């Protein structure tokens, strides 16, 4: 499916989707359905915005499997990303010097090189490091199981700030417990007992005449003060502090490694940094 996607991207780069004839558009729509089924087999496709999916798929340049893997392998850690960036900027500066020396400019290459080199090094390194950390989402060739596992482990951070549909307790709300799926009903049963007149952390579901909570659907920014309970907010704060600690420790260990104070361990054998 991914190889076929690159073919469609090549076609779009040569001739925009808007100029395709009816048969080509229908063939691509059929491909989009196969693509969705491949990357999201648990989805029935009815909830997928196919127009947005089409635009997103064609917005990227064609990728080569070998070159894609080579790029991602070079930015998996901050040290690797730093080495990659230094080499890239060095080659960009050398090419720009050649253009200054009278070499022919290839389709605005000078402007591209100057734009790249004008961005502060620290900012580029931070972006590369973040990109490497998000490989399971950004790399199309990552297996779907690995991507789903990454999303499950880091969804609280990745979704924070996005406006999502939430169930908000409302005595006159149109949504009852019977309108929800079994998993969600189980979660609500753990949080609120029908007829108890309230819920944990001061959140009251408000009950119907049958003693069951009712809700309305509201768009709320995930992870904002409006979302979740007090303990959920405390858990997010703890999660952020833990990540800050891990990041600081990683920088500390890397500085010791560069100074030769910290050795490497490879295949069970320790090596000292030069």
PDB file of C-alpha atoms in Angstrom, residues 156-269:
ATOM      1  CA  UNK A 156      -2.242  12.138  27.233  1.00  0.00           C
ATOM      2  CA  UNK A 157       0.666  14.284  26.022  1.00  0.00           C
ATOM      3  CA  UNK A 158      -0.048  14.102  22.288  1.00  0.00           C
ATOM      4  CA  UNK A 159      -3.712  15.050  22.653  1.00  0.00           C
ATOM      5  CA  UNK A 160      -3.244  17.829  25.186  1.00  0.00           C
ATOM      6  CA  UNK A 161      -4.758  21.077  23.943  1.00  0.00           C
ATOM      7  CA  UNK A 162      -6.821  19.492  21.162  1.00  0.00           C
ATOM      8  CA  UNK A 163     -10.539  20.159  21.343  1.00  0.00           C
ATOM      9  CA  UNK A 164     -12.298  16.808  21.625  1.00  0.00           C
ATOM     10  CA  UNK A 165     -15.822  15.671  22.387  1.00  0.00           C
ATOM     11  CA  UNK A 166     -16.370  15.068  26.098  1.00  0.00           C
ATOM     12  CA  UNK A 167     -19.331  13.795  28.079  1.00  0.00           C
ATOM     13  CA  UNK A 168     -20.346  16.485  30.569  1.00  0.00           C
ATOM     14  CA  UNK A 169     -22.758  15.677  33.446  1.00  0.00           C
ATOM     15  CA  UNK A 170     -26.131  17.284  32.706  1.00  0.00           C
ATOM     16  CA  UNK A 171     -29.443  16.269  34.360  1.00  0.00           C
ATOM     17  CA  UNK A 172     -31.286  17.265  31.184  1.00  0.00           C
ATOM     18  CA  UNK A 173     -28.677  15.934  28.781  1.00  0.00           C
ATOM     19  CA  UNK A 174     -29.713  13.813  25.794  1.00  0.00           C
ATOM     20  CA  UNK A 175     -27.153  11.060  26.462  1.00  0.00           C
ATOM     21  CA  UNK A 176     -27.918   8.282  28.921  1.00  0.00           C
ATOM     22  CA  UNK A 177     -25.873   5.322  30.077  1.00  0.00           C
ATOM     23  CA  UNK A 178     -27.683   3.007  27.651  1.00  0.00           C
ATOM     24  CA  UNK A 179     -26.526   5.221  24.757  1.00  0.00           C
ATOM     25  CA  UNK A 180     -22.872   4.481  25.506  1.00  0.00           C
ATOM     26  CA  UNK A 181     -20.671   1.584  24.507  1.00  0.00           C
ATOM     27  CA  UNK A 182     -19.945  -1.203  26.989  1.00  0.00           C
ATOM     28  CA  UNK A 183     -16.385  -0.059  27.753  1.00  0.00           C
ATOM     29  CA  UNK A 184     -17.480   3.508  28.466  1.00  0.00           C
ATOM     30  CA  UNK A 185     -20.380   2.277  30.600  1.00  0.00           C
ATOM     31  CA  UNK A 186     -17.899   0.259  32.628  1.00  0.00           C
ATOM     32  CA  UNK A 187     -15.722   3.328  33.205  1.00  0.00           C
ATOM     33  CA  UNK A 188     -18.698   5.413  34.286  1.00  0.00           C
ATOM     34  CA  UNK A 189     -19.893   2.651  36.584  1.00  0.00           C
ATOM     35  CA  UNK A 190     -16.523   2.756  38.313  1.00  0.00           C
ATOM     36  CA  UNK A 191     -16.651   6.554  38.660  1.00  0.00           C
ATOM     37  CA  UNK A 192     -20.301   7.059  39.545  1.00  0.00           C
ATOM     38  CA  UNK A 193     -22.863   4.859  41.237  1.00  0.00           C
ATOM     39  CA  UNK A 194     -26.423   5.482  39.955  1.00  0.00           C
ATOM     40  CA  UNK A 195     -28.526   7.115  42.617  1.00  0.00           C
ATOM     41  CA  UNK A 196     -25.656   8.171  44.881  1.00  0.00           C
ATOM     42  CA  UNK A 197     -26.215  11.786  43.945  1.00  0.00           C
ATOM     43  CA  UNK A 198     -22.652  12.489  43.003  1.00  0.00           C
ATOM     44  CA  UNK A 199     -19.282  11.304  41.824  1.00  0.00           C
ATOM     45  CA  UNK A 200     -15.639  11.349  42.712  1.00  0.00           C
ATOM     46  CA  UNK A 201     -13.607  14.540  43.046  1.00  0.00           C
ATOM     47  CA  UNK A 202     -16.749  16.613  43.433  1.00  0.00           C
ATOM     48  CA  UNK A 203     -17.994  15.861  39.905  1.00  0.00           C
ATOM     49  CA  UNK A 204     -21.709  15.189  40.042  1.00  0.00           C
ATOM     50  CA  UNK A 205     -23.268  13.334  37.118  1.00  0.00           C
ATOM     51  CA  UNK A 206     -26.748  14.488  38.121  1.00  0.00           C
ATOM     52  CA  UNK A 207     -29.291  11.702  37.973  1.00  0.00           C
ATOM     53  CA  UNK A 208     -32.428  11.068  36.033  1.00  0.00           C
ATOM     54  CA  UNK A 209     -35.593   9.849  37.714  1.00  0.00           C
ATOM     55  CA  UNK A 210     -34.227   6.310  37.395  1.00  0.00           C
ATOM     56  CA  UNK A 211     -31.094   7.289  39.295  1.00  0.00           C
ATOM     57  CA  UNK A 212     -28.832   7.014  36.266  1.00  0.00           C
ATOM     58  CA  UNK A 213     -26.453   9.799  35.193  1.00  0.00           C
ATOM     59  CA  UNK A 214     -27.146  11.758  32.026  1.00  0.00           C
ATOM     60  CA  UNK A 215     -24.759  13.806  29.908  1.00  0.00           C
ATOM     61  CA  UNK A 216     -24.402  16.291  27.092  1.00  0.00           C
ATOM     62  CA  UNK A 217     -21.563  16.343  24.560  1.00  0.00           C
ATOM     63  CA  UNK A 218     -19.261  19.344  24.692  1.00  0.00           C
ATOM     64  CA  UNK A 219     -16.033  20.256  22.896  1.00  0.00           C
ATOM     65  CA  UNK A 220     -13.319  20.738  25.526  1.00  0.00           C
ATOM     66  CA  UNK A 221      -9.569  21.101  25.168  1.00  0.00           C
ATOM     67  CA  UNK A 222      -8.000  17.815  26.229  1.00  0.00           C
ATOM     68  CA  UNK A 223      -5.810  18.266  29.285  1.00  0.00           C
ATOM     69  CA  UNK A 224      -7.172  21.729  30.106  1.00  0.00           C
ATOM     70  CA  UNK A 225      -8.506  22.770  33.511  1.00  0.00           C
ATOM     71  CA  UNK A 226     -11.970  22.005  32.190  1.00  0.00           C
ATOM     72  CA  UNK A 227     -11.091  18.394  31.504  1.00  0.00           C
ATOM     73  CA  UNK A 228     -11.177  15.541  33.982  1.00  0.00           C
ATOM     74  CA  UNK A 229     -10.877  15.392  37.719  1.00  0.00           C
ATOM     75  CA  UNK A 230      -8.459  16.918  40.203  1.00  0.00           C
ATOM     76  CA  UNK A 231      -6.503  13.686  40.413  1.00  0.00           C
ATOM     77  CA  UNK A 232      -6.204  13.598  36.609  1.00  0.00           C
ATOM     78  CA  UNK A 233      -4.709  17.109  36.637  1.00  0.00           C
ATOM     79  CA  UNK A 234      -2.319  16.050  39.424  1.00  0.00           C
ATOM     80  CA  UNK A 235      -1.308  12.981  37.404  1.00  0.00           C
ATOM     81  CA  UNK A 236      -0.546  15.178  34.375  1.00  0.00           C
ATOM     82  CA  UNK A 237       1.608  17.483  36.514  1.00  0.00           C
ATOM     83  CA  UNK A 238       3.480  14.493  37.893  1.00  0.00           C
ATOM     84  CA  UNK A 239       3.948  13.130  34.376  1.00  0.00           C
ATOM     85  CA  UNK A 240       5.438  16.430  33.191  1.00  0.00           C
ATOM     86  CA  UNK A 241       7.794  16.583  36.190  1.00  0.00           C
ATOM     87  CA  UNK A 242       8.919  13.014  35.556  1.00  0.00           C
ATOM     88  CA  UNK A 243       9.677  13.787  31.920  1.00  0.00           C
ATOM     89  CA  UNK A 244      11.621  16.901  32.922  1.00  0.00           C
ATOM     90  CA  UNK A 245      13.650  14.773  35.326  1.00  0.00           C
ATOM     91  CA  UNK A 246      14.389  12.165  32.651  1.00  0.00           C
ATOM     92  CA  UNK A 247      15.374  14.865  30.157  1.00  0.00           C
ATOM     93  CA  UNK A 248      17.727  16.539  32.654  1.00  0.00           C
ATOM     94  CA  UNK A 249      19.297  13.208  33.549  1.00  0.00           C
ATOM     95  CA  UNK A 250      19.830  12.369  29.865  1.00  0.00           C
ATOM     96  CA  UNK A 251      21.598  15.701  29.273  1.00  0.00           C
ATOM     97  CA  UNK A 252      23.715  15.167  32.403  1.00  0.00           C
ATOM     98  CA  UNK A 253      24.797  11.678  31.290  1.00  0.00           C
ATOM     99  CA  UNK A 254      25.524  12.870  27.769  1.00  0.00           C
ATOM    100  CA  UNK A 255      27.783  15.660  29.054  1.00  0.00           C
ATOM    101  CA  UNK A 256      29.700  13.104  31.167  1.00  0.00           C
ATOM    102  CA  UNK A 257      29.987  10.786  28.176  1.00  0.00           C
ATOM    103  CA  UNK A 258      31.497  13.548  26.037  1.00  0.00           C
ATOM    104  CA  UNK A 259      34.026  14.328  28.746  1.00  0.00           C
ATOM    105  CA  UNK A 260      35.022  10.665  28.904  1.00  0.00           C
ATOM    106  CA  UNK A 261      33.671  10.109  32.418  1.00  0.00           C
ATOM    107  CA  UNK A 262      30.932   7.734  31.324  1.00  0.00           C
ATOM    108  CA  UNK A 263      31.531   4.538  29.352  1.00  0.00           C
ATOM    109  CA  UNK A 264      29.416   2.755  26.766  1.00  0.00           C
ATOM    110  CA  UNK A 265      28.022  -0.743  27.083  1.00  0.00           C
ATOM    111  CA  UNK A 266      27.786  -2.734  23.881  1.00  0.00           C
ATOM    112  CA  UNK A 267      27.013  -6.469  23.629  1.00  0.00           C
ATOM    113  CA  UNK A 268      27.555  -6.765  27.360  1.00  0.00           C
ATOM    114  CA  UNK A 269      31.070  -5.250  27.167  1.00  0.00           C
TER     115      UNK A 269
END
